[in-house]
CSV table of C-alpha atoms in Angstrom, one decimal:
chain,number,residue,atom,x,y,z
A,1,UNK,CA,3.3,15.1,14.2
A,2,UNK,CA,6.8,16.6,13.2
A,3,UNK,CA,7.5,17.6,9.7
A,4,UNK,CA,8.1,13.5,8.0
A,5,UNK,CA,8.2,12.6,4.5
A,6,UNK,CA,5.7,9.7,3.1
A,7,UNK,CA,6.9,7.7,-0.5
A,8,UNK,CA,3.6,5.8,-1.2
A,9,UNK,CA,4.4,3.3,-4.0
A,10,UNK,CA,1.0,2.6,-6.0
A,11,UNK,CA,-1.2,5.5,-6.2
A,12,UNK,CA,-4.2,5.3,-7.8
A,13,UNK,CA,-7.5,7.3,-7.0
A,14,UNK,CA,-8.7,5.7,-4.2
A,15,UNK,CA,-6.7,4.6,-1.8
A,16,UNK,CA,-3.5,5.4,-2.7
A,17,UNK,CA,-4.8,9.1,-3.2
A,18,UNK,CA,-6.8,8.6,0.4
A,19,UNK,CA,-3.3,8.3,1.5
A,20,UNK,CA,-1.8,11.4,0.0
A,21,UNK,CA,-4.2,13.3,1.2
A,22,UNK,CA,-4.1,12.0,4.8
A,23,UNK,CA,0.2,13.2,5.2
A,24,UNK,CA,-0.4,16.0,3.4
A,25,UNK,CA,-3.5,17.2,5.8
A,26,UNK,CA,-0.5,15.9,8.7
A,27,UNK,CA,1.6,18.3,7.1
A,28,UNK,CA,3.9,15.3,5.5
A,29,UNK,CA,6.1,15.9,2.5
A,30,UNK,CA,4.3,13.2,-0.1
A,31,UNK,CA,6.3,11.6,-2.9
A,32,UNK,CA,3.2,9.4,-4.8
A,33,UNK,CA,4.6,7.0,-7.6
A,34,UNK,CA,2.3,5.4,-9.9
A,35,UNK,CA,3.2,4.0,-13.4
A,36,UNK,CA,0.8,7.0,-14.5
A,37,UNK,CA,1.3,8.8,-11.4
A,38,UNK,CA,1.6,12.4,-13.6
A,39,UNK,CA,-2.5,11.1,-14.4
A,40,UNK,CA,-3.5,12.4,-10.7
A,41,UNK,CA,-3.4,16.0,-11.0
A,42,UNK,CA,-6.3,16.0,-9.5
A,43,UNK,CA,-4.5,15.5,-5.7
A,44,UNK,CA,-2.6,18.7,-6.1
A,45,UNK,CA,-5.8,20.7,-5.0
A,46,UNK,CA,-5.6,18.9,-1.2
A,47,UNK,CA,-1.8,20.1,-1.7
A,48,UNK,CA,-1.5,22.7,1.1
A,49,UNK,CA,1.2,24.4,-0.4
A,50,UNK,CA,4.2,22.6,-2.2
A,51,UNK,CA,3.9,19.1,-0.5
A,52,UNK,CA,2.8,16.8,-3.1
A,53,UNK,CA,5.5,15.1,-5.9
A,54,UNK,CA,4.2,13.2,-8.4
A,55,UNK,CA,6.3,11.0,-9.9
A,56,UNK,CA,6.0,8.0,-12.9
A,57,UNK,CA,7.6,4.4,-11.3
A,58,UNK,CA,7.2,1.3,-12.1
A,59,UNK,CA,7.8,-0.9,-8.9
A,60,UNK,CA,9.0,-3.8,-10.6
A,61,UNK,CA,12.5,-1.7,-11.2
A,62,UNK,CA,15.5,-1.5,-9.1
A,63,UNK,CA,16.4,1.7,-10.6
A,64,UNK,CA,13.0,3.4,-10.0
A,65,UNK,CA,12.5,2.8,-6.9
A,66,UNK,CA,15.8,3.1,-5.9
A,67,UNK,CA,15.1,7.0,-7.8
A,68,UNK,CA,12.1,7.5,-6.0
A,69,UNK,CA,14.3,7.4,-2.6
A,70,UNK,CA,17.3,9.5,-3.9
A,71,UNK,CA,13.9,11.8,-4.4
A,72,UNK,CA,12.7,12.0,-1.2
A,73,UNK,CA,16.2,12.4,0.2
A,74,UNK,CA,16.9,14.9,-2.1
A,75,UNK,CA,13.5,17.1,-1.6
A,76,UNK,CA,13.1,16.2,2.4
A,77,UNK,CA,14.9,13.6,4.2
A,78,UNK,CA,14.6,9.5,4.1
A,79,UNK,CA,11.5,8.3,4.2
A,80,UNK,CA,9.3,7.9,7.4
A,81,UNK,CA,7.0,6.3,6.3
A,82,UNK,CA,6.7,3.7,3.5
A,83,UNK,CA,3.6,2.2,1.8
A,84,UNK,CA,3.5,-0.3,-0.5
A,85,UNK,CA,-0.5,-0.3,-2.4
A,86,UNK,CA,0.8,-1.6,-5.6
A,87,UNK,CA,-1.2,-4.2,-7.5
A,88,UNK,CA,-3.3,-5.9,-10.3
A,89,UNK,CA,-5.3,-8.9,-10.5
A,90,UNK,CA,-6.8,-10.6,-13.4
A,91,UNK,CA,-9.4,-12.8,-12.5
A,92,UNK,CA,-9.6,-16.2,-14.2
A,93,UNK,CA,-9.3,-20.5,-13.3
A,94,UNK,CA,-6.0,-21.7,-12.9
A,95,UNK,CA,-6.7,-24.0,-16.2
A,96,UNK,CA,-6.8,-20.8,-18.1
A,97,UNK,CA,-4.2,-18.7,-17.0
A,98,UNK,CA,-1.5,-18.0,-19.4
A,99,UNK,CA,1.9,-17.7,-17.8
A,100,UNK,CA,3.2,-14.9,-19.1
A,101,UNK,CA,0.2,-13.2,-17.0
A,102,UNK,CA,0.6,-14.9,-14.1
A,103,UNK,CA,3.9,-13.6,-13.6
A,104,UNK,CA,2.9,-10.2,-14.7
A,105,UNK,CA,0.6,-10.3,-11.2
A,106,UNK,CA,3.2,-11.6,-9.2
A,107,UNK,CA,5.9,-9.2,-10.5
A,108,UNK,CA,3.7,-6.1,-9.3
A,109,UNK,CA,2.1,-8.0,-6.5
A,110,UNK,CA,5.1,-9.6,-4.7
A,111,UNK,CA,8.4,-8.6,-6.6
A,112,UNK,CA,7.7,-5.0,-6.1
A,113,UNK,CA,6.9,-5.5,-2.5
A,114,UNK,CA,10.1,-7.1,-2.5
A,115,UNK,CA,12.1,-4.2,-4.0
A,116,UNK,CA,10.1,-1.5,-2.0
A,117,UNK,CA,10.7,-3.1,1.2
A,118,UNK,CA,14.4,-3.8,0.5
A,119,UNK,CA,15.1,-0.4,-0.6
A,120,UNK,CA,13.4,0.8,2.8
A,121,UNK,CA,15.3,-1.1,4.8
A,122,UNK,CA,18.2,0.3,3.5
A,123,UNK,CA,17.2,3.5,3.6
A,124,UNK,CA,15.9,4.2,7.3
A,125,UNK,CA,18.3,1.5,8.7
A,126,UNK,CA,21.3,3.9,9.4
A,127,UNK,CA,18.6,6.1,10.9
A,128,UNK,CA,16.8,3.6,13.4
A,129,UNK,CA,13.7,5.0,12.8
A,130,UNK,CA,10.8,4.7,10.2
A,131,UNK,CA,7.7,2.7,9.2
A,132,UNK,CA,7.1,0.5,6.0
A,133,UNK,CA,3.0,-0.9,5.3
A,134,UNK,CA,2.5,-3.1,3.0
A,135,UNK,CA,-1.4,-3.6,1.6
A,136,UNK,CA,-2.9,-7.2,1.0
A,137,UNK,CA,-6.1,-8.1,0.8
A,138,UNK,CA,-8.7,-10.8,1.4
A,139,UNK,CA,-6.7,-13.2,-0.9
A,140,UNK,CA,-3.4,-12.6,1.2
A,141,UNK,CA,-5.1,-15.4,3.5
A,142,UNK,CA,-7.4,-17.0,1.3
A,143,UNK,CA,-6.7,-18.8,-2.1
A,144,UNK,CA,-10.5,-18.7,-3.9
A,145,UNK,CA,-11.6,-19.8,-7.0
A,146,UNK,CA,-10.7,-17.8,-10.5
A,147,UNK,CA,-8.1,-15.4,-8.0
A,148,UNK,CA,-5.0,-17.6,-8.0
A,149,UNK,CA,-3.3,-14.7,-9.9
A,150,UNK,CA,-4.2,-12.2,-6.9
A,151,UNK,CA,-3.7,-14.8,-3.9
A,152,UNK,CA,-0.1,-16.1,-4.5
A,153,UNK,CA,1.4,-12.5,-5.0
A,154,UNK,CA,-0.7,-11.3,-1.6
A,155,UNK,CA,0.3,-14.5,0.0
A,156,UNK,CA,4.3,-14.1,-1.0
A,157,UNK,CA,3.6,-10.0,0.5
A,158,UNK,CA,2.2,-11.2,3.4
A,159,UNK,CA,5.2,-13.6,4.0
A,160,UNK,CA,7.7,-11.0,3.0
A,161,UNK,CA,6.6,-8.3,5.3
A,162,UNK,CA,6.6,-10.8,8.1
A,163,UNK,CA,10.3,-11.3,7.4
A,164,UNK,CA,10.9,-7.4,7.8
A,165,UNK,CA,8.9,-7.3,10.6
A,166,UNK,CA,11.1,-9.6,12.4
A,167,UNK,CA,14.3,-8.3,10.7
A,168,UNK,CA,13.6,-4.6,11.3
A,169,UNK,CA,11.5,-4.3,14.6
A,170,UNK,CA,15.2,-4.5,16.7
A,171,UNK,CA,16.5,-1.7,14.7
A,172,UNK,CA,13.5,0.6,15.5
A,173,UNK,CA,11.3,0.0,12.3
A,174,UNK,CA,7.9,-0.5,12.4
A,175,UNK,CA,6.8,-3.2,9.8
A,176,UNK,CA,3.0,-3.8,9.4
A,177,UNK,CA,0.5,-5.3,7.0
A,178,UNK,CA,-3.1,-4.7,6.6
A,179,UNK,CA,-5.6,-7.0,5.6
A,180,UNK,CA,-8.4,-5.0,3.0
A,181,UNK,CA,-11.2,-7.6,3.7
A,182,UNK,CA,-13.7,-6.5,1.4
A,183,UNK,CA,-14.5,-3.4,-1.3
A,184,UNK,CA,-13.5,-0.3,-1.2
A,185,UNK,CA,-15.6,2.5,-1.7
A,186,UNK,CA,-15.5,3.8,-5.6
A,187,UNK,CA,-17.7,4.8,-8.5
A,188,UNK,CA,-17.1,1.2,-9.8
A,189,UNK,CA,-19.3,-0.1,-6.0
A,190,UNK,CA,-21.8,2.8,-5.5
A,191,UNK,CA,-24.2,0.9,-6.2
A,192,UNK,CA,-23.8,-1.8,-4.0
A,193,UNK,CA,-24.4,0.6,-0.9
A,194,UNK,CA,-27.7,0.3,-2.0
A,195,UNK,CA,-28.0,-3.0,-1.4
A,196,UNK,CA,-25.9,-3.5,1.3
A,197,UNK,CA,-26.8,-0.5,3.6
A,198,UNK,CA,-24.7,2.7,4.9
A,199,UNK,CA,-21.1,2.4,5.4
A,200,UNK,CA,-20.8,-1.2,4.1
A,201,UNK,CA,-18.0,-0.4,1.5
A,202,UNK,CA,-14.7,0.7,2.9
A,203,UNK,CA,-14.2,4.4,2.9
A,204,UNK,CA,-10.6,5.1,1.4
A,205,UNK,CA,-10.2,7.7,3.9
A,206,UNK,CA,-10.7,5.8,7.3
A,207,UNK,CA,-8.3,3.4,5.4
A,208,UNK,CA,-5.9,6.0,5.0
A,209,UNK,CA,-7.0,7.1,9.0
A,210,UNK,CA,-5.8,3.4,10.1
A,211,UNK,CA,-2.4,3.5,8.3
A,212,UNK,CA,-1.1,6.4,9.9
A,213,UNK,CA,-2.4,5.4,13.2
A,214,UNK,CA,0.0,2.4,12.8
A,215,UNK,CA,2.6,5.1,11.9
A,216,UNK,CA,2.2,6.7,14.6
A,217,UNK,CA,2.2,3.6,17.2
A,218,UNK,CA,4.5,3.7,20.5
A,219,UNK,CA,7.1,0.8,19.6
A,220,UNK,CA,5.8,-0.8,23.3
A,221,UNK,CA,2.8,-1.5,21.4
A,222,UNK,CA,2.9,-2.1,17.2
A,223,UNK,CA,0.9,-3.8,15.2
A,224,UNK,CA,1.9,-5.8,12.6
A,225,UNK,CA,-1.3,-7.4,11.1
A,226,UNK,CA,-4.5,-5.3,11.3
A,227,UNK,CA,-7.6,-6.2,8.9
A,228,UNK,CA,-10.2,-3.8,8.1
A,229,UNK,CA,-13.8,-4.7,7.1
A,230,UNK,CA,-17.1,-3.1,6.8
A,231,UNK,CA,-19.7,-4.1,9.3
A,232,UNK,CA,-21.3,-6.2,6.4
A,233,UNK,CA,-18.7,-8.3,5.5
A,234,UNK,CA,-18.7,-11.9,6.9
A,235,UNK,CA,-15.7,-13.1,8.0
């Protein structure tokens, strides 16, 4: 792969720092935002040598994001590749929820998406080139109980980046979305491999190996919905 820049908007240490690691080991320039992005100094040491930005955004705000791109632009070139992996969920019955936090989910969830995307767009655009991946989840098709405040932001993402996908895809960018159907691999889950069996939690890193195959799909052949699951997860 040519020297490309990646902006991946929601870093946190699993996948989002999966995917850090992944463009920089493709030699990619890496700008990773986080609200506490300056809390993963950790990723510096798979930094081969200058790649890796860290940089404090919050994804709800024109102005940051719009920064984070004058950033890239400013230490590499526009983006090629985009990835939206922001999100928070607070589990609880519709009954209960208190407004004020319900939009709090769907402001990161879905607003961000929103501002990420359009701020792509804009970006790669003039250059006719590019990819933007946005991350849902098993609620972006399924509303369950006590996950209302995860399901309609994933379910508003899903719609948006089908709206790019069909926007952008005649001006040469690639719009996919990728379905996270079941846990990822952290500290938080170790244990359940235990019960479960090998390999039945997502490994961050073959997630981070799937989005930059999309990346790097011919335009003859993209994907735009691909969902990833462990052999033990019924579907």
């Amino acid at each position: 792969m040519e020297t490309q820049t990646a902006l991946i908007v929601g870093v946190g240490p699993g996948l989002g720092a999966a995917l850090a690691r992944k463009c920089m080991a493709e030699g990619m320039t890496v700008i990773a935002a986080a609200r506490h992005a300056t809390q993963l100094e950790l990723l510096r040491e798979a930094d081969p040598g200058g790649l890796l930005h860290l940089r404090d955004a919050d994804a709800t705000s024109v102005d940051d994001v719009d920064a984070l791109f004058d950033d890239a632009e400013r230490l590499a070139a526009t983006p090629d590749l985009v990835v939206f992996n922001a999100g928070t969920f607070e589990p609880g019955e519709v009954a209960g929820i208190e407004p004020q936090d319900f939009e709090r989910c769907w402001r990161v969830g879905c607003l961000g998406g929103f501002i990420v995307g359009r701020a792509a767009a804009r970006r790669m655009k003039p250059c006719g080139r590019g990819s933007i991946l946005f991350t849902g989840a098993t609620a972006s098709l399924r509303g369950s109980a006590r996950f209302a405040n995860l399901a309609v932001p994933k379910f508003g993402l899903r719609a948006l980046a089908q709206s790019l996908a069909r926007e952008l895809g005649p001006e040469g960018i690639h719009v996919a979305h990728v379905i996270i159907d079941g846990q990822i691999r952290s500290q938080k889950y170790e244990h359940l491999l235990d019960e479960r069996g090998p390999d039945s939690l997502l490994e961050p890193d073959a997630i981070a190996e799937a989005y930059l195959n999309l990346h790097r799909q011919h335009r003859s052949a993209w994907t735009f919905e691909l969902d990833l699951r462990p052999w033990s997860e019924k579907f």
